[in-house]
Amino acid sequence: MTATIAPAATPPKELGFDERLVLAVLAVDARNDSTPLDLADVIRLPSETPPMPAPSPYPTPIAQLLHRARARIETVGWCRDAAFDEHGAVCPIHAIRQEAATRGQADEACVLLLETIERDFGDHTIPAWNRRQPGAAPVLLQLDRAAQLADSRNL
C-alpha cells in the first residue's frame, strides 16, 4: 500500500487593519444592496385611531375628572381584583389617579365616589365594593353619580 503525502499547506497570511476594514465595508455594502429597507418594518402606526373621548358635560374640575375616569374604564376595561391587569384594564381608583392632574384632585374624587357608594350600598371602601360588582356597568353608574354630586357641589 502506497501512502500519499499531501504537500504542506502554508499558513494563511494574517490580514492587517486596512484589509479587514475593506472587507467589513464590502460586507455592509453587500447587505444593504441585497436587503432593501421596508418602511412597514420601521414605522408602526395604530391600526385604528382611538375614538375621541366625549366632551365632559360638567364645568367643574372634579366632576370632569370623574367623567374622564369613567371614559377610561369604558376604553381600557374594568378590573375587579387589582388596580390594573396585564391587559390594561383598571379599577375605579386607578382610573381616577391616572386622569387626575394632582394627588389632591384624585383624593377628592375618590372621597366623592366613596360617598356615593356608602349612600347606595353601605360599603366602607371602594376596593371592597368594586370586588363585589358583577361587571363594569355598576362601576360606571357610580362614577356618573359621583360626577353629578361633584357638579352639584361645584367641585
PDB file of C-alpha atoms in Angstrom:
ATOM      1  CA  MET A   1       0.000   0.000   0.000  1.00  0.00           C
ATOM      2  CA  THR A   2       1.345   3.313  -1.036  1.00  0.00           C
ATOM      3  CA  ALA A   3       0.763   6.324   1.164  1.00  0.00           C
ATOM      4  CA  THR A   4       0.162   9.654  -0.465  1.00  0.00           C
ATOM      5  CA  ILE A   5       1.557  12.622   1.340  1.00  0.00           C
ATOM      6  CA  ALA A   6      -0.177  15.924   0.793  1.00  0.00           C
ATOM      7  CA  PRO A   7       2.016  18.935   0.322  1.00  0.00           C
ATOM      8  CA  ALA A   8       2.367  21.017   3.448  1.00  0.00           C
ATOM      9  CA  ALA A   9      -0.117  23.890   3.441  1.00  0.00           C
ATOM     10  CA  THR A  10       1.282  27.292   4.120  1.00  0.00           C
ATOM     11  CA  PRO A  11      -0.462  29.087   6.946  1.00  0.00           C
ATOM     12  CA  PRO A  12      -2.712  31.953   5.750  1.00  0.00           C
ATOM     13  CA  LYS A  13      -1.251  35.410   5.966  1.00  0.00           C
ATOM     14  CA  GLU A  14      -2.790  37.451   8.779  1.00  0.00           C
ATOM     15  CA  LEU A  15      -4.802  40.415   7.490  1.00  0.00           C
ATOM     16  CA  GLY A  16      -3.847  43.901   8.503  1.00  0.00           C
ATOM     17  CA  PHE A  17      -6.198  46.573   9.777  1.00  0.00           C
ATOM     18  CA  ASP A  18      -6.757  48.154   6.354  1.00  0.00           C
ATOM     19  CA  GLU A  19      -7.610  44.817   4.695  1.00  0.00           C
ATOM     20  CA  ARG A  20     -10.090  43.953   7.459  1.00  0.00           C
ATOM     21  CA  LEU A  21     -11.687  47.395   7.148  1.00  0.00           C
ATOM     22  CA  VAL A  22     -12.100  46.970   3.382  1.00  0.00           C
ATOM     23  CA  LEU A  23     -13.723  43.538   3.913  1.00  0.00           C
ATOM     24  CA  ALA A  24     -16.090  44.970   6.528  1.00  0.00           C
ATOM     25  CA  VAL A  25     -17.158  47.803   4.196  1.00  0.00           C
ATOM     26  CA  LEU A  26     -17.760  45.295   1.389  1.00  0.00           C
ATOM     27  CA  ALA A  27     -19.874  43.112   3.711  1.00  0.00           C
ATOM     28  CA  VAL A  28     -22.017  46.074   4.795  1.00  0.00           C
ATOM     29  CA  ASP A  29     -22.453  47.215   1.187  1.00  0.00           C
ATOM     30  CA  ALA A  30     -23.496  43.714   0.124  1.00  0.00           C
ATOM     31  CA  ARG A  31     -26.047  43.536   2.932  1.00  0.00           C
ATOM     32  CA  ASN A  32     -27.510  46.951   2.115  1.00  0.00           C
ATOM     33  CA  ASP A  33     -27.723  46.126  -1.586  1.00  0.00           C
ATOM     34  CA  SER A  34     -29.411  42.763  -1.034  1.00  0.00           C
ATOM     35  CA  THR A  35     -31.826  43.706   1.776  1.00  0.00           C
ATOM     36  CA  PRO A  36     -33.964  46.715   0.878  1.00  0.00           C
ATOM     37  CA  LEU A  37     -35.414  48.697   3.729  1.00  0.00           C
ATOM     38  CA  ASP A  38     -39.159  48.261   4.131  1.00  0.00           C
ATOM     39  CA  LEU A  39     -40.745  51.223   5.898  1.00  0.00           C
ATOM     40  CA  ALA A  40     -43.504  48.955   7.205  1.00  0.00           C
ATOM     41  CA  ASP A  41     -40.836  47.269   9.344  1.00  0.00           C
ATOM     42  CA  VAL A  42     -39.722  50.600  10.767  1.00  0.00           C
ATOM     43  CA  ILE A  43     -42.847  52.731  11.133  1.00  0.00           C
ATOM     44  CA  ARG A  44     -45.667  51.420  13.295  1.00  0.00           C
ATOM     45  CA  LEU A  45     -48.958  53.262  13.366  1.00  0.00           C
ATOM     46  CA  PRO A  46     -52.082  52.211  15.229  1.00  0.00           C
ATOM     47  CA  SER A  47     -54.336  50.137  13.026  1.00  0.00           C
ATOM     48  CA  GLU A  48     -57.331  52.144  14.178  1.00  0.00           C
ATOM     49  CA  THR A  49     -57.415  55.635  15.520  1.00  0.00           C
ATOM     50  CA  PRO A  50     -58.844  55.571  19.024  1.00  0.00           C
ATOM     51  CA  PRO A  51     -62.223  57.240  19.377  1.00  0.00           C
ATOM     52  CA  MET A  52     -62.177  60.764  20.681  1.00  0.00           C
ATOM     53  CA  PRO A  53     -63.471  60.968  24.238  1.00  0.00           C
ATOM     54  CA  ALA A  54     -66.848  62.564  24.627  1.00  0.00           C
ATOM     55  CA  PRO A  55     -66.651  66.119  25.887  1.00  0.00           C
ATOM     56  CA  SER A  56     -67.383  66.393  29.558  1.00  0.00           C
ATOM     57  CA  PRO A  57     -70.884  67.620  30.329  1.00  0.00           C
ATOM     58  CA  TYR A  58     -69.599  69.096  33.596  1.00  0.00           C
ATOM     59  CA  PRO A  59     -67.952  72.504  34.048  1.00  0.00           C
ATOM     60  CA  THR A  60     -66.276  71.726  37.393  1.00  0.00           C
ATOM     61  CA  PRO A  61     -62.807  70.094  37.587  1.00  0.00           C
ATOM     62  CA  ILE A  62     -63.595  67.167  39.926  1.00  0.00           C
ATOM     63  CA  ALA A  63     -66.762  66.298  38.006  1.00  0.00           C
ATOM     64  CA  GLN A  64     -64.729  66.398  34.788  1.00  0.00           C
ATOM     65  CA  LEU A  65     -62.111  64.155  36.399  1.00  0.00           C
ATOM     66  CA  LEU A  66     -64.744  61.588  37.375  1.00  0.00           C
ATOM     67  CA  HIS A  67     -66.190  61.741  33.857  1.00  0.00           C
ATOM     68  CA  ARG A  68     -62.715  61.110  32.342  1.00  0.00           C
ATOM     69  CA  ALA A  69     -62.147  58.197  34.751  1.00  0.00           C
ATOM     70  CA  ARG A  70     -65.438  56.696  33.602  1.00  0.00           C
ATOM     71  CA  ALA A  71     -64.405  57.130  29.954  1.00  0.00           C
ATOM     72  CA  ARG A  72     -61.046  55.476  30.705  1.00  0.00           C
ATOM     73  CA  ILE A  73     -62.748  52.392  32.160  1.00  0.00           C
ATOM     74  CA  GLU A  74     -65.013  52.246  29.113  1.00  0.00           C
ATOM     75  CA  THR A  75     -61.972  52.463  26.828  1.00  0.00           C
ATOM     76  CA  VAL A  76     -59.402  50.185  28.503  1.00  0.00           C
ATOM     77  CA  GLY A  77     -61.689  47.925  30.521  1.00  0.00           C
ATOM     78  CA  TRP A  78     -62.612  47.349  34.139  1.00  0.00           C
ATOM     79  CA  CYS A  79     -60.519  45.382  36.635  1.00  0.00           C
ATOM     80  CA  ARG A  80     -62.107  43.752  39.682  1.00  0.00           C
ATOM     81  CA  ASP A  81     -59.357  42.371  41.940  1.00  0.00           C
ATOM     82  CA  ALA A  82     -56.366  44.656  41.303  1.00  0.00           C
ATOM     83  CA  ALA A  83     -55.532  48.260  40.463  1.00  0.00           C
ATOM     84  CA  PHE A  84     -54.833  47.159  36.874  1.00  0.00           C
ATOM     85  CA  ASP A  85     -54.193  43.955  34.959  1.00  0.00           C
ATOM     86  CA  GLU A  86     -51.868  42.803  32.169  1.00  0.00           C
ATOM     87  CA  HIS A  87     -54.427  43.777  29.528  1.00  0.00           C
ATOM     88  CA  GLY A  88     -54.572  47.392  30.727  1.00  0.00           C
ATOM     89  CA  ALA A  89     -57.956  47.240  32.455  1.00  0.00           C
ATOM     90  CA  VAL A  90     -58.173  49.442  35.556  1.00  0.00           C
ATOM     91  CA  CYS A  91     -60.138  49.698  38.782  1.00  0.00           C
ATOM     92  CA  PRO A  92     -62.023  52.934  39.591  1.00  0.00           C
ATOM     93  CA  ILE A  93     -59.325  54.278  41.925  1.00  0.00           C
ATOM     94  CA  HIS A  94     -56.561  53.675  39.377  1.00  0.00           C
ATOM     95  CA  ALA A  95     -58.637  55.297  36.617  1.00  0.00           C
ATOM     96  CA  ILE A  96     -59.157  58.364  38.812  1.00  0.00           C
ATOM     97  CA  ARG A  97     -55.447  58.577  39.669  1.00  0.00           C
ATOM     98  CA  GLN A  98     -54.469  58.289  36.009  1.00  0.00           C
ATOM     99  CA  GLU A  99     -56.816  61.080  34.993  1.00  0.00           C
ATOM    100  CA  ALA A 100     -56.098  63.432  37.905  1.00  0.00           C
ATOM    101  CA  ALA A 101     -53.738  66.364  37.485  1.00  0.00           C
ATOM    102  CA  THR A 102     -52.780  66.294  41.168  1.00  0.00           C
ATOM    103  CA  ARG A 103     -52.964  63.880  44.052  1.00  0.00           C
ATOM    104  CA  GLY A 104     -55.355  66.251  45.809  1.00  0.00           C
ATOM    105  CA  GLN A 105     -57.789  66.064  42.911  1.00  0.00           C
ATOM    106  CA  ALA A 106     -57.578  62.262  42.925  1.00  0.00           C
ATOM    107  CA  ASP A 107     -58.211  62.148  46.672  1.00  0.00           C
ATOM    108  CA  GLU A 108     -61.191  64.483  46.408  1.00  0.00           C
ATOM    109  CA  ALA A 109     -62.702  62.448  43.562  1.00  0.00           C
ATOM    110  CA  CYS A 110     -62.214  59.190  45.492  1.00  0.00           C
ATOM    111  CA  VAL A 111     -63.917  60.704  48.549  1.00  0.00           C
ATOM    112  CA  LEU A 112     -66.945  61.639  46.432  1.00  0.00           C
ATOM    113  CA  LEU A 113     -67.043  58.193  44.819  1.00  0.00           C
ATOM    114  CA  LEU A 114     -66.892  56.555  48.255  1.00  0.00           C
ATOM    115  CA  GLU A 115     -69.681  58.841  49.480  1.00  0.00           C
ATOM    116  CA  THR A 116     -71.990  57.710  46.667  1.00  0.00           C
ATOM    117  CA  ILE A 117     -71.052  54.066  47.277  1.00  0.00           C
ATOM    118  CA  GLU A 118     -71.744  54.338  51.025  1.00  0.00           C
ATOM    119  CA  ARG A 119     -75.089  56.012  50.349  1.00  0.00           C
ATOM    120  CA  ASP A 120     -76.225  53.419  47.791  1.00  0.00           C
ATOM    121  CA  PHE A 121     -74.539  50.223  49.020  1.00  0.00           C
ATOM    122  CA  GLY A 122     -73.251  50.754  52.553  1.00  0.00           C
ATOM    123  CA  ASP A 123     -69.693  49.618  51.728  1.00  0.00           C
ATOM    124  CA  HIS A 124     -66.899  51.422  53.562  1.00  0.00           C
ATOM    125  CA  THR A 125     -64.143  51.042  50.957  1.00  0.00           C
ATOM    126  CA  ILE A 126     -64.049  51.389  47.190  1.00  0.00           C
ATOM    127  CA  PRO A 127     -61.982  48.188  46.648  1.00  0.00           C
ATOM    128  CA  ALA A 128     -64.415  46.054  48.701  1.00  0.00           C
ATOM    129  CA  TRP A 129     -67.366  47.416  46.749  1.00  0.00           C
ATOM    130  CA  ASN A 130     -65.506  47.033  43.437  1.00  0.00           C
ATOM    131  CA  ARG A 131     -64.776  43.338  44.163  1.00  0.00           C
ATOM    132  CA  ARG A 132     -68.485  42.601  44.643  1.00  0.00           C
ATOM    133  CA  GLN A 133     -69.573  44.028  41.289  1.00  0.00           C
ATOM    134  CA  PRO A 134     -70.632  41.580  38.550  1.00  0.00           C
ATOM    135  CA  GLY A 135     -69.382  43.809  35.735  1.00  0.00           C
ATOM    136  CA  ALA A 136     -68.379  47.309  34.718  1.00  0.00           C
ATOM    137  CA  ALA A 137     -71.916  48.744  34.458  1.00  0.00           C
ATOM    138  CA  PRO A 138     -72.435  49.427  38.207  1.00  0.00           C
ATOM    139  CA  VAL A 139     -68.952  50.949  38.419  1.00  0.00           C
ATOM    140  CA  LEU A 140     -69.674  53.291  35.519  1.00  0.00           C
ATOM    141  CA  LEU A 141     -73.016  54.228  37.077  1.00  0.00           C
ATOM    142  CA  GLN A 142     -71.380  55.134  40.415  1.00  0.00           C
ATOM    143  CA  LEU A 143     -68.748  57.225  38.641  1.00  0.00           C
ATOM    144  CA  ASP A 144     -71.612  59.071  36.918  1.00  0.00           C
ATOM    145  CA  ARG A 145     -73.347  59.640  40.255  1.00  0.00           C
ATOM    146  CA  ALA A 146     -70.121  60.860  41.843  1.00  0.00           C
ATOM    147  CA  ALA A 147     -69.597  63.275  38.922  1.00  0.00           C
ATOM    148  CA  GLN A 148     -73.150  64.590  39.352  1.00  0.00           C
ATOM    149  CA  LEU A 149     -72.519  65.035  43.078  1.00  0.00           C
ATOM    150  CA  ALA A 150     -69.269  66.908  42.390  1.00  0.00           C
ATOM    151  CA  ASP A 151     -71.038  69.140  39.898  1.00  0.00           C
ATOM    152  CA  SER A 152     -73.875  69.897  42.325  1.00  0.00           C
ATOM    153  CA  ARG A 153     -71.273  70.952  44.920  1.00  0.00           C
ATOM    154  CA  ASN A 154     -69.272  72.992  42.375  1.00  0.00           C
ATOM    155  CA  LEU A 155     -66.188  70.843  42.892  1.00  0.00           C
TER     156      LEU A 155
END
